[in-house]
XYZ file of C-alpha atoms in Angstrom:
786
model
C 291.052 247.637 -23.278
C 294.539 247.198 -21.952
C 295.853 248.873 -18.835
C 293.198 251.597 -18.710
C 290.138 249.369 -18.930
C 287.688 250.352 -16.217
C 284.852 248.123 -17.405
C 283.991 245.751 -14.574
C 285.905 247.756 -11.962
C 284.289 248.919 -8.715
C 285.410 252.518 -9.131
C 284.256 254.666 -6.212
C 281.447 257.025 -7.120
C 282.874 260.364 -8.211
C 279.728 262.243 -7.162
C 279.673 261.020 -3.574
C 282.269 263.449 -2.248
C 280.089 266.462 -2.968
C 277.004 264.747 -1.574
C 278.741 263.617 1.619
C 280.284 267.038 2.209
C 277.067 268.961 1.612
C 278.101 270.186 -1.816
C 275.106 268.827 -3.692
C 272.652 271.330 -5.086
C 269.015 270.280 -5.201
C 266.181 272.380 -6.561
C 265.238 273.695 -3.134
C 268.860 274.833 -2.670
C 268.562 277.166 -5.657
C 267.968 280.666 -4.306
C 267.126 283.210 -7.046
C 267.191 286.892 -6.183
C 263.779 288.365 -5.354
C 262.252 284.887 -5.111
C 258.624 284.535 -4.099
C 257.008 281.450 -2.599
C 254.004 279.441 -3.698
C 251.663 277.338 -1.572
C 248.893 275.332 -3.199
C 245.391 275.119 -1.814
C 244.384 271.481 -2.142
C 241.023 269.832 -2.013
C 240.177 268.183 1.328
C 237.497 266.161 -0.469
C 237.878 263.203 -2.825
C 235.050 264.374 -5.057
C 233.402 267.757 -4.885
C 231.878 270.373 -7.118
C 233.651 273.716 -6.710
C 230.868 276.275 -6.371
C 233.086 279.240 -5.607
C 236.668 280.088 -4.689
C 236.811 283.288 -2.630
C 240.352 284.670 -2.651
C 239.597 288.151 -1.280
C 240.909 287.601 2.268
C 243.964 285.743 1.085
C 244.804 288.428 -1.470
C 244.839 291.064 1.284
C 246.978 289.038 3.663
C 250.459 290.210 4.580
C 253.050 289.664 1.884
C 250.689 288.147 -0.664
C 251.467 289.039 -4.265
C 248.889 286.955 -6.122
C 246.262 284.274 -5.771
C 245.306 282.225 -8.820
C 242.504 279.730 -9.339
C 241.416 277.350 -12.066
C 239.341 280.152 -13.555
C 242.460 282.332 -13.872
C 244.532 279.726 -15.668
C 241.606 278.928 -17.973
C 241.320 282.608 -18.917
C 245.062 282.643 -19.573
C 244.622 279.854 -22.117
C 246.658 277.308 -20.182
C 245.830 273.810 -21.358
C 245.624 270.664 -19.287
C 248.463 268.218 -18.727
C 248.914 265.768 -21.635
C 249.179 262.001 -21.561
C 252.139 260.724 -23.560
C 250.787 257.341 -24.615
C 247.606 256.587 -26.563
C 245.998 253.219 -25.875
C 243.450 251.890 -28.353
C 240.754 249.690 -26.834
C 239.495 246.274 -27.945
C 236.909 247.955 -30.178
C 239.491 250.056 -31.991
C 238.493 253.233 -30.161
C 240.954 255.615 -28.491
C 241.050 255.664 -24.718
C 238.999 258.251 -22.837
C 241.176 261.316 -22.157
C 239.467 263.740 -19.795
C 241.080 267.159 -19.254
C 243.731 267.315 -16.526
C 243.798 271.000 -15.487
C 246.804 272.410 -13.666
C 244.346 273.974 -11.183
C 240.979 272.284 -10.725
C 238.134 273.645 -12.804
C 234.562 272.886 -11.848
C 235.390 269.847 -9.752
C 238.006 268.499 -7.388
C 238.537 264.821 -8.069
C 240.841 263.552 -5.320
C 242.122 264.580 -1.916
C 245.097 266.795 -2.757
C 243.796 268.036 -6.110
C 245.182 271.549 -6.760
C 242.416 274.151 -6.398
C 244.327 277.433 -6.065
C 247.804 278.811 -5.490
C 248.917 281.634 -3.208
C 252.190 283.432 -3.941
C 253.790 285.622 -1.303
C 257.067 287.201 -0.256
C 257.831 284.382 2.192
C 256.812 280.766 2.495
C 255.130 281.313 5.858
C 253.115 284.238 4.498
C 251.962 282.125 1.572
C 251.042 279.261 3.870
C 249.102 281.498 6.244
C 247.255 283.144 3.380
C 246.417 279.805 1.758
C 244.385 278.988 4.847
C 242.316 282.091 4.158
C 241.241 280.969 0.698
C 237.582 280.032 1.131
C 236.308 277.306 -1.160
C 232.619 276.461 -1.302
C 232.461 272.736 -2.039
C 229.451 270.605 -2.820
C 230.686 267.236 -1.613
C 229.849 264.381 -3.979
C 229.990 260.598 -3.574
C 233.449 259.214 -4.309
C 234.829 255.941 -5.573
C 238.315 254.887 -4.504
C 238.243 251.108 -4.734
C 239.709 249.676 -7.937
C 237.399 246.679 -8.054
C 234.281 248.805 -7.449
C 234.919 251.576 -9.965
C 232.782 250.026 -12.722
C 229.981 248.712 -10.553
C 226.487 249.906 -11.283
C 225.759 253.076 -9.353
C 229.408 254.003 -8.791
C 229.880 257.789 -9.026
C 231.442 258.926 -12.291
C 234.793 260.646 -11.875
C 234.494 262.231 -15.350
C 231.472 262.840 -17.549
C 233.416 261.532 -20.550
C 233.643 258.117 -18.837
C 230.288 257.522 -17.122
C 231.234 253.969 -16.093
C 234.744 255.131 -15.059
C 236.344 253.068 -17.829
C 239.313 254.635 -19.592
C 239.841 251.640 -21.854
C 239.518 247.878 -22.125
C 242.651 246.567 -23.826
C 243.772 243.068 -24.707
C 246.837 241.222 -25.934
C 246.992 237.639 -27.218
C 244.786 235.127 -28.956
C 241.817 234.530 -26.672
C 240.332 231.706 -28.733
C 243.579 229.697 -28.760
C 244.071 230.272 -25.042
C 240.543 229.090 -24.268
C 241.141 225.951 -26.339
C 244.379 225.242 -24.497
C 242.592 225.495 -21.156
C 240.001 222.960 -22.286
C 242.793 220.475 -22.966
C 244.648 221.113 -19.689
C 245.339 218.372 -17.167
C 245.520 220.970 -14.401
C 244.535 224.609 -13.996
C 245.851 226.889 -11.268
C 243.804 230.001 -10.543
C 244.662 232.927 -8.277
C 242.999 236.200 -7.427
C 245.045 238.949 -5.841
C 245.645 242.655 -5.437
C 248.938 244.286 -6.334
C 248.860 246.909 -3.615
C 249.061 250.644 -4.279
C 252.368 252.250 -3.320
C 253.477 255.830 -2.580
C 256.981 256.572 -3.957
C 258.537 258.645 -1.133
C 261.787 259.771 -2.722
C 263.987 261.310 -0.032
C 263.852 264.697 -1.823
C 260.289 265.978 -2.240
C 259.222 267.503 -5.529
C 260.302 271.090 -6.032
C 260.036 273.658 -8.814
C 261.236 277.238 -9.353
C 259.974 279.274 -12.286
C 261.860 282.383 -13.372
C 261.052 284.800 -16.201
C 263.383 287.228 -17.956
C 261.826 290.287 -19.604
C 265.147 291.013 -21.276
C 264.690 288.232 -23.810
C 261.196 286.973 -23.004
C 262.577 283.662 -21.754
C 261.817 281.289 -18.900
C 263.938 279.066 -16.691
C 262.428 276.235 -14.699
C 264.487 274.519 -12.026
C 262.760 271.264 -11.214
C 263.342 267.917 -9.528
C 262.875 265.912 -12.716
C 264.116 262.685 -14.265
C 263.826 264.003 -17.826
C 264.144 267.775 -18.279
C 263.818 267.782 -22.088
C 260.554 265.864 -21.980
C 259.282 268.190 -19.278
C 260.117 271.192 -21.464
C 258.525 269.673 -24.572
C 255.260 268.803 -22.845
C 255.016 272.137 -21.056
C 255.830 274.349 -24.024
C 254.131 272.508 -26.869
C 251.011 271.214 -25.137
C 250.275 273.294 -22.032
C 251.639 276.840 -22.166
C 252.099 277.207 -25.915
C 255.540 278.791 -25.562
C 258.410 278.678 -28.072
C 260.555 275.779 -26.891
C 263.817 277.662 -27.408
C 262.593 280.314 -24.973
C 262.318 277.841 -22.102
C 265.267 276.376 -20.257
C 264.660 273.465 -17.879
C 267.322 272.590 -15.319
C 267.142 269.436 -13.234
C 270.070 269.787 -10.825
C 270.921 267.106 -8.270
C 267.796 265.036 -7.687
C 267.358 263.048 -4.510
C 265.671 259.949 -5.875
C 262.809 259.570 -8.284
C 261.679 255.939 -8.688
C 259.463 257.119 -11.540
C 257.569 259.761 -9.595
C 259.689 262.566 -11.089
C 259.275 261.539 -14.716
C 256.060 263.448 -15.188
C 254.985 266.977 -15.922
C 253.043 268.132 -12.873
C 250.689 271.083 -12.568
C 252.895 272.772 -9.976
C 255.737 273.011 -12.519
C 253.461 274.725 -15.022
C 251.950 277.124 -12.497
C 255.253 278.456 -11.122
C 256.589 278.918 -14.667
C 253.518 280.817 -15.829
C 253.221 282.851 -12.615
C 256.840 283.989 -12.822
C 255.946 286.079 -15.857
C 252.781 287.446 -14.266
C 254.810 288.712 -11.310
C 258.104 289.257 -13.136
C 259.763 287.505 -10.211
C 260.913 283.930 -9.577
C 258.286 281.693 -7.969
C 259.433 278.803 -5.793
C 257.505 275.799 -4.538
C 258.701 272.775 -2.572
C 256.323 270.068 -1.436
C 255.835 269.251 2.191
C 255.930 265.524 2.858
C 252.167 265.404 3.358
C 251.724 267.016 -0.074
C 254.004 264.383 -1.568
C 251.874 261.623 -0.091
C 248.733 263.189 -1.552
C 249.896 264.449 -4.926
C 252.925 262.521 -6.206
C 251.886 259.915 -8.745
C 251.328 256.590 -6.985
C 252.227 253.136 -8.271
C 250.773 249.627 -8.845
C 247.098 249.146 -7.712
C 245.936 246.173 -9.783
C 243.153 243.690 -9.078
C 243.853 240.501 -11.012
C 242.435 237.083 -11.743
C 245.066 234.839 -13.320
C 245.024 231.233 -14.517
C 247.736 228.859 -15.663
C 246.978 225.716 -17.690
C 249.392 222.758 -17.483
C 249.642 219.326 -19.057
C 250.112 216.130 -17.034
C 253.907 216.603 -16.999
C 253.835 220.135 -15.658
C 254.449 221.856 -18.981
C 252.723 225.216 -19.313
C 250.062 225.277 -22.019
C 248.493 228.713 -21.629
C 247.957 231.658 -19.321
C 244.830 233.766 -18.970
C 244.904 237.080 -17.086
C 242.206 239.656 -16.371
C 243.365 242.812 -14.615
C 241.580 245.940 -13.465
C 244.120 248.750 -13.177
C 243.519 251.944 -11.231
C 244.625 255.094 -13.076
C 243.504 257.488 -10.352
C 241.552 260.649 -11.051
C 243.492 261.784 -14.130
C 245.804 260.377 -16.774
C 249.369 261.092 -15.702
C 252.102 261.393 -18.337
C 252.691 257.684 -19.000
C 249.873 256.187 -16.937
C 248.093 254.483 -19.814
C 251.019 252.313 -20.945
C 252.046 250.959 -17.538
C 249.275 248.362 -17.090
C 249.275 247.503 -20.794
C 252.466 247.743 -22.863
C 254.843 247.376 -19.899
C 252.721 244.732 -18.137
C 251.036 242.282 -20.482
C 254.081 241.972 -22.729
C 256.080 240.499 -19.813
C 253.613 237.759 -18.896
C 255.659 235.106 -20.693
C 258.311 235.498 -18.014
C 261.223 233.109 -18.549
C 258.950 230.368 -19.847
C 257.871 228.761 -23.119
C 254.144 229.184 -22.445
C 252.812 228.940 -26.022
C 249.586 230.919 -25.599
C 248.853 233.925 -23.383
C 245.844 236.200 -23.265
C 245.647 239.303 -21.092
C 242.751 241.725 -20.804
C 243.191 244.977 -18.921
C 240.401 247.283 -17.828
C 241.751 250.672 -16.767
C 239.514 252.713 -14.483
C 239.305 256.217 -13.093
C 238.826 256.657 -9.351
C 238.838 259.553 -6.893
C 242.459 258.932 -5.937
C 245.830 260.427 -6.833
C 246.964 259.642 -10.397
C 248.811 256.343 -10.796
C 251.827 256.019 -13.078
C 255.225 254.328 -13.290
C 256.880 253.359 -10.026
C 260.199 251.471 -9.909
C 259.648 248.588 -12.314
C 256.475 250.035 -13.839
C 254.322 247.132 -14.983
C 257.145 244.602 -14.785
C 256.751 243.964 -11.003
C 253.026 243.443 -11.526
C 253.650 240.994 -14.376
C 256.317 239.092 -12.465
C 254.033 238.809 -9.463
C 251.296 237.284 -11.626
C 253.638 234.795 -13.311
C 255.718 233.741 -10.320
C 252.837 233.400 -7.869
C 251.022 231.259 -10.436
C 254.064 229.083 -11.134
C 254.833 228.511 -7.447
C 251.224 227.704 -6.652
C 250.974 225.349 -9.614
C 254.103 223.534 -8.408
C 252.548 222.975 -4.996
C 249.241 221.856 -6.431
C 250.856 219.377 -8.835
C 253.417 218.193 -6.251
C 256.311 219.177 -8.520
C 259.353 220.824 -6.950
C 259.148 224.616 -7.607
C 262.632 224.700 -9.130
C 261.929 221.645 -11.257
C 258.682 223.005 -12.701
C 260.552 226.103 -13.742
C 263.319 224.091 -15.380
C 260.767 222.101 -17.362
C 259.438 225.324 -18.842
C 262.518 227.570 -19.210
C 263.305 229.126 -22.580
C 266.623 227.697 -23.744
C 266.892 228.713 -27.392
C 267.438 232.328 -28.442
C 266.318 234.564 -29.985
C 262.872 233.666 -28.672
C 259.587 235.181 -29.827
C 257.058 235.267 -27.002
C 253.290 235.092 -27.634
C 252.990 238.574 -26.116
C 254.964 240.548 -28.711
C 258.513 240.598 -27.313
C 261.593 239.043 -28.907
C 264.136 237.979 -26.271
C 267.643 238.204 -27.728
C 269.600 236.218 -25.159
C 269.541 234.682 -21.686
C 270.533 231.722 -19.544
C 267.818 231.238 -16.957
C 268.982 227.877 -15.702
C 272.376 229.337 -14.816
C 270.917 232.037 -12.565
C 268.526 229.573 -10.884
C 271.291 227.038 -10.229
C 273.537 229.747 -8.796
C 270.762 231.144 -6.589
C 269.894 227.700 -5.218
C 273.525 227.025 -4.407
C 274.098 230.431 -2.818
C 270.898 230.046 -0.797
C 271.760 226.488 0.261
C 268.379 225.193 -0.834
C 269.661 221.668 -0.266
C 269.888 222.396 3.461
C 266.422 223.966 3.747
C 264.610 220.866 5.010
C 266.958 220.618 7.969
C 266.511 224.316 8.800
C 262.736 223.943 8.527
C 262.808 221.021 10.943
C 264.951 222.961 13.404
C 262.604 225.963 13.218
C 259.612 223.732 13.932
C 261.253 222.578 17.142
C 261.318 226.233 18.203
C 257.675 226.672 17.295
C 258.451 228.650 14.158
C 257.227 228.179 10.580
C 259.930 228.176 7.913
C 259.237 228.813 4.241
C 261.147 228.993 0.964
C 260.089 230.960 -2.102
C 261.420 231.464 -5.621
C 261.014 234.217 -8.180
C 262.463 233.977 -11.678
C 261.825 237.385 -13.228
C 262.472 239.013 -16.573
C 262.036 242.647 -17.518
C 262.116 244.717 -20.670
C 264.493 247.661 -20.293
C 266.223 250.232 -22.463
C 262.739 251.486 -23.266
C 262.584 251.820 -27.055
C 262.790 251.456 -30.058
C 260.877 254.507 -31.169
C 259.183 252.918 -34.182
C 257.855 250.011 -32.117
C 256.806 252.301 -29.277
C 255.130 254.614 -31.769
C 253.153 251.742 -33.257
C 252.028 250.865 -29.732
C 250.811 254.406 -29.016
C 253.826 256.372 -27.754
C 253.513 260.048 -28.570
C 257.258 260.689 -28.371
C 260.527 259.173 -29.531
C 262.513 257.011 -27.139
C 266.065 257.592 -28.348
C 268.910 259.086 -26.366
C 271.632 261.615 -27.127
C 275.250 262.033 -26.171
C 277.968 264.588 -26.893
C 281.670 264.072 -26.266
C 283.743 267.233 -26.078
C 287.492 266.663 -26.068
C 289.444 269.661 -24.753
C 292.873 270.709 -26.114
C 294.639 269.023 -23.177
C 292.924 265.692 -23.820
C 290.472 265.987 -20.964
C 286.870 265.151 -21.813
C 283.415 266.500 -20.963
C 280.441 264.314 -21.801
C 276.945 265.740 -22.170
C 274.134 263.222 -21.849
C 270.374 263.366 -22.201
C 270.095 260.751 -19.469
C 269.630 262.082 -15.941
C 271.182 260.818 -12.740
C 269.192 260.848 -9.526
C 271.134 258.273 -7.563
C 272.288 255.852 -10.264
C 275.940 256.936 -10.341
C 276.084 258.097 -13.962
C 278.972 260.464 -13.268
C 281.041 257.404 -12.474
C 279.790 254.667 -14.795
C 279.576 256.879 -17.881
C 283.076 258.143 -17.116
C 284.294 254.537 -16.841
C 282.892 253.740 -20.278
C 284.438 256.801 -21.933
C 287.768 256.457 -20.135
C 288.058 252.807 -21.134
C 287.204 253.567 -24.742
C 289.702 256.427 -24.983
C 292.399 254.906 -22.767
C 292.500 257.847 -20.363
C 292.065 258.090 -16.570
C 288.506 258.167 -15.202
C 289.403 261.431 -13.477
C 289.872 263.038 -16.896
C 286.187 262.600 -17.776
C 283.374 264.802 -16.485
C 279.684 264.116 -17.048
C 277.134 266.906 -17.547
C 273.387 266.317 -17.518
C 270.111 267.912 -16.552
C 270.253 271.291 -18.322
C 268.380 271.696 -21.609
C 270.529 274.694 -22.521
C 273.687 272.558 -22.464
C 272.735 269.087 -23.631
C 271.265 267.650 -26.794
C 267.592 266.705 -26.764
C 267.367 263.510 -24.739
C 264.573 261.454 -23.251
C 265.850 261.165 -19.682
C 266.109 258.336 -17.220
C 263.509 255.668 -16.479
C 262.973 252.001 -17.307
C 266.637 251.111 -16.579
C 267.577 252.674 -19.908
C 270.468 254.978 -19.020
C 273.464 252.804 -19.842
C 271.844 250.654 -22.533
C 270.476 253.646 -24.452
C 272.229 256.762 -23.097
C 275.536 254.949 -22.688
C 275.365 253.631 -26.231
C 274.744 257.137 -27.594
C 277.888 258.244 -25.762
C 279.879 255.305 -27.157
C 278.767 256.185 -30.674
C 279.983 259.749 -30.121
C 283.294 258.469 -28.704
C 283.744 256.264 -31.772
C 283.301 259.344 -33.951
C 286.011 261.086 -31.915
C 288.328 258.125 -32.428
C 287.553 258.050 -36.152
C 288.499 261.706 -36.514
C 291.530 261.141 -34.325
C 292.727 258.485 -36.765
C 292.545 260.996 -39.604
C 294.633 263.484 -37.626
C 297.066 260.764 -36.559
C 297.453 259.544 -40.126
C 298.430 263.056 -41.171
C 300.898 263.497 -38.295
C 302.561 260.123 -38.888
C 302.390 260.374 -42.675
C 300.501 257.122 -42.951
C 297.358 255.875 -44.603
C 294.280 256.268 -42.413
C 293.457 252.577 -42.930
C 296.775 251.643 -41.309
C 296.121 253.612 -38.093
C 294.971 251.649 -35.054
C 293.832 252.966 -31.702
C 294.294 251.166 -28.391
C 295.155 252.087 -24.804
C 295.000 255.803 -25.542
C 297.545 255.642 -28.365
C 297.202 255.932 -32.134
C 299.654 253.586 -33.889
C 300.624 252.771 -37.431
C 300.124 249.064 -37.885
C 303.353 247.120 -38.261
C 305.582 250.041 -37.218
C 306.737 251.692 -34.018
C 305.137 255.014 -34.973
C 302.624 256.219 -32.399
C 300.953 259.384 -31.118
C 299.180 259.671 -27.744
C 295.549 260.740 -27.544
C 296.427 264.013 -25.805
C 298.682 265.069 -28.689
C 295.879 264.408 -31.162
C 293.540 266.544 -29.052
C 296.026 269.422 -28.950
C 296.642 269.173 -32.688
C 292.903 269.384 -33.332
C 292.752 272.737 -31.527
C 296.167 274.091 -32.563
C 296.056 273.151 -36.246
C 299.402 274.603 -37.303
C 300.380 271.399 -39.059
C 296.919 270.346 -40.152
C 295.132 269.663 -43.454
C 292.468 272.338 -43.041
C 291.228 271.633 -46.531
C 290.309 268.111 -45.446
C 289.641 268.317 -41.697
C 287.831 270.817 -39.508
C 289.574 271.911 -36.313
C 288.254 270.707 -32.973
C 287.435 267.320 -31.492
C 283.798 267.419 -30.511
C 281.223 264.820 -31.623
C 277.659 263.936 -30.838
C 275.363 261.013 -31.543
C 271.799 259.869 -31.138
C 270.912 256.254 -30.483
C 267.576 254.548 -30.984
C 267.756 250.847 -30.064
C 266.527 248.081 -32.327
C 265.034 246.149 -29.406
C 264.496 246.220 -25.673
C 267.097 244.695 -23.385
C 266.015 241.813 -21.159
C 267.639 241.590 -17.730
C 266.575 238.477 -15.866
C 267.392 236.653 -12.672
C 266.464 234.181 -9.988
C 265.704 235.078 -6.394
C 265.412 232.687 -3.446
C 263.905 233.934 -0.206
C 263.751 232.086 3.109
C 261.533 233.297 5.937
C 260.535 232.369 9.429
C 257.070 233.154 10.755
C 256.024 233.363 14.408
C 252.584 231.681 14.407
C 251.565 233.425 17.636
C 252.047 236.948 16.263
C 252.235 236.526 12.474
C 255.534 238.382 12.364
C 257.703 237.429 9.397
C 261.494 237.506 9.592
C 263.520 237.240 6.395
C 266.301 234.813 7.247
C 267.947 234.808 3.833
C 267.495 236.577 0.515
C 269.562 235.536 -2.499
C 269.548 237.435 -5.791
C 271.408 236.207 -8.858
C 270.909 238.550 -11.804
C 271.908 238.633 -15.449
C 272.410 242.291 -16.323
C 274.589 241.582 -19.326
C 277.974 243.267 -19.074
C 278.459 244.891 -15.675
C 280.328 248.190 -15.781
C 280.682 248.838 -12.031
C 279.865 245.876 -9.741
C 279.736 248.052 -6.621
C 277.159 250.414 -8.095
C 275.151 247.487 -9.471
C 275.108 245.884 -6.018
C 273.853 249.150 -4.558
C 271.072 249.324 -7.139
C 270.043 245.747 -6.388
C 270.076 246.386 -2.632
C 267.782 249.380 -3.095
C 265.428 247.534 -5.432
C 265.204 244.512 -3.145
C 264.422 246.747 -0.189
C 261.620 248.465 -2.093
C 260.259 245.106 -3.232
C 260.345 243.818 0.335
C 258.631 247.027 1.419
C 255.751 246.319 -0.945
C 255.424 242.698 0.133
C 255.708 243.199 3.894
C 254.956 246.756 4.905
C 253.721 249.307 2.375
C 250.137 249.782 1.334
C 248.363 252.998 0.384
C 244.815 253.127 1.752
C 241.897 255.442 1.033
C 238.777 255.497 3.178
C 236.131 253.779 1.027
C 233.361 256.132 2.203
C 235.021 259.549 2.258
C 237.961 258.996 -0.087
C 240.356 260.401 2.495
C 243.967 259.232 2.235
C 244.334 257.177 5.392
C 248.049 256.491 4.913
C 249.025 260.114 4.413
C 252.040 260.408 6.713
C 255.102 258.437 7.731
C 253.202 257.436 10.858
C 250.589 255.624 8.782
C 252.558 254.435 5.764
C 255.279 252.011 6.800
C 258.536 252.171 4.863
C 261.185 249.457 5.279
C 263.980 250.143 7.740
C 267.396 248.537 8.063
C 266.083 246.021 10.576
C 263.406 244.820 8.158
C 265.856 243.473 5.575
C 268.563 240.824 5.816
C 272.140 240.968 4.603
C 271.541 240.191 0.943
C 273.535 237.539 -0.898
C 274.186 238.696 -4.452
C 275.783 237.255 -7.545
C 275.592 237.779 -11.299
C 275.726 235.710 -14.456
C 276.470 237.323 -17.777
C 274.864 236.892 -21.182
C 275.679 240.157 -22.974
C 272.944 242.008 -24.827
C 273.407 241.328 -28.521
C 272.313 244.656 -29.955
C 274.242 247.355 -28.107
C 278.030 247.753 -28.202
C 278.395 247.613 -24.417
C 276.445 244.376 -24.024
C 274.580 245.926 -21.079
C 270.947 245.347 -20.127
C 270.084 247.543 -17.101
C 269.906 246.895 -13.370
C 268.022 249.689 -11.597
C 264.611 248.064 -11.230
C 265.386 244.354 -10.975
C 265.199 244.048 -7.203
C 261.804 245.702 -7.004
C 260.540 243.424 -9.783
C 261.629 240.057 -8.448
C 261.478 240.517 -4.684
C 257.724 240.666 -3.917
C 256.917 237.295 -5.504
C 259.906 235.564 -3.891
C 258.963 236.847 -0.460
C 255.244 236.092 -0.780
C 256.011 232.624 -2.127
C 258.168 232.029 0.940
C 255.473 233.277 3.320
C 252.717 231.187 1.749
C 255.053 228.180 1.889
C 255.734 228.784 5.573
C 252.134 229.216 6.694
C 250.570 226.738 4.297
C 247.983 229.251 3.153
C 247.452 229.627 -0.574
C 246.435 233.287 -0.624
C 248.076 235.870 1.630
C 247.604 239.465 0.445
C 250.290 242.128 0.276
C 251.434 243.768 2.417
C 251.889 240.662 4.551
C 251.940 242.531 7.848
C 252.028 240.579 11.095
C 248.278 241.048 11.452
C 247.607 239.888 7.896
C 249.673 236.728 8.341
C 248.168 236.046 11.777
C 244.660 236.313 10.336
C 245.597 233.959 7.489
C 246.818 231.413 10.024
C 243.695 231.897 12.140
C 241.471 231.329 9.107
C 243.398 228.174 8.257
C 243.013 226.904 11.816
C 239.292 227.658 11.810
C 238.829 225.878 8.489
């Protein structure tokens, strides 16, 4: 849009000044008057019957105001935490939904399960007193291993699911897939584990509950990605409070990656306890608590097969996955290994038949839910490891086998329910191969061999479904909530603008990108637009941020509201310029009468709306304030091609990433700098999963072995290369911005690219994640022994 078009500009992030100068305010920074402090007593056992909780000593300790147990919250009528997605199994039966109490009742089911809470005048007093809570446990056998959860004799986590099965779910035509496999010239089969991950956002979870007797209302400050959803679940399903009497505020949030989407028991307890004490109750997790109790991610055990004809064309795919849900159903746990996983198994390819069966199991581990990518990384890993392995087995170049199977005609209906609207997969692959100098790889491999090193090259061509919605489709698939988004645009008398959005920013840069969109649409400076989010008392009901949906869904809601502002502005302008409304045009911040030199700037229209001295009040209301809701008609489908090149030291197994190229199609890019930052972060997390990160529980005791930073290895700057990035653009066809989403792409595509490169380097078909130096060394040793 003319001279004030900020779309595609790398505008510096508006929010960074306050963060860099210490001006950010996170939940733990909120300091209510007369605040008290909560510390949770957590189970040291993975599975134990709670015979008795003796709180007498703790209650008498210095500064202690209250001690509550599962029995107390049960007496208060507090319900368990709800699951927001109903999965129906292959027999047409609803999934098993055991109660998920906010404080354990009868049993503790994983190490870190909340058993009691101590509230005191100071944090140290609460912590000291928590150690004086005496719990009599009867330790029971535990099951932590995903693959073993359904084995005969495995201890039952819940009575409602004696074989630990939550559901068995399937997608696709099994009979047609089986027939296709019978006719195949070649079948590639892989078995692998998609390793469990612990999110580790830089800001730990935190919650402050405050009650006001004056109007019988509550305020919850919480590190959350979706405050309205948190309020809805807590009021309607758990505490039974009138929704309008509860305000939820999610201030600055230091990262989420999915782990802050959910309603947690701690949030409920501090809210409820604030009324019992008539004082604010504050809780902030220690890092060890975060390791134990934040919802984990991934944890799949999969057998996957790909059938090909003699020319390398894909005929069918068959996938059987066992997915670990942990001890309880977290908010969206049930849909991650089903709706957000199996539906992406077509990848970028024309595979005509796909069948996926998912068995979801309970174990004595922390609940598992969405983690950056949420089902899409698991699906991409299945598809891209299969494709790469099939290429090697059939002696077809990995890029060529992909080209032979790429989707080229759109819209494209996949055999796993999704309708891709647009894409150009060959363009991203060609660009990635050029940027990664694939043509020169053989020479680099030869040079590495002279130095005693093993060089490998791996591809990953991913696709993801983002802009999570539409509501009617999601509802048909079991969603228990709508998936729209809301936006309000408030134009002030001086022409400055405040935007209220139901999306939430926790590192994505919404205050900048949303402002760029609005400023470009209205033809005003970016500095004239402020973005407000995170407070249910200020913003319209919105569904929050996850699934790379903010710009595609939240941004579109804002655009719809802006268009309403412009439409009203045309009416005002027509009156001021004595012209027909149909003749008024708007561009570059100016309303003009077509074919004349008459024009009125946007700021004058705004002032007229609020100072309506010369104004048709019988036809137009004063003010310039509009809102809109947007529910998409389809998902968006970002896609891309990644090329990774590694070097492996055969003596130690250490892998060094020599080059990592990512070429993505995110549709229209609003701010290239912010997009690059999102991709960098996603790639680093994907590399972390492939090389370093892996949550481990002791198989005998159920203890979390990787419960600190000393035991759980996160990627550092030295573990990642200088990424080479580029984009190709095929705009989304069903939102006005043409955007698709970028926040999760790197984490989705990176693991397969890296593992394909490692397996290429070492010549070993199956190397598990994380491919630590020891893991790779053992794979090489096994190959040598064989």
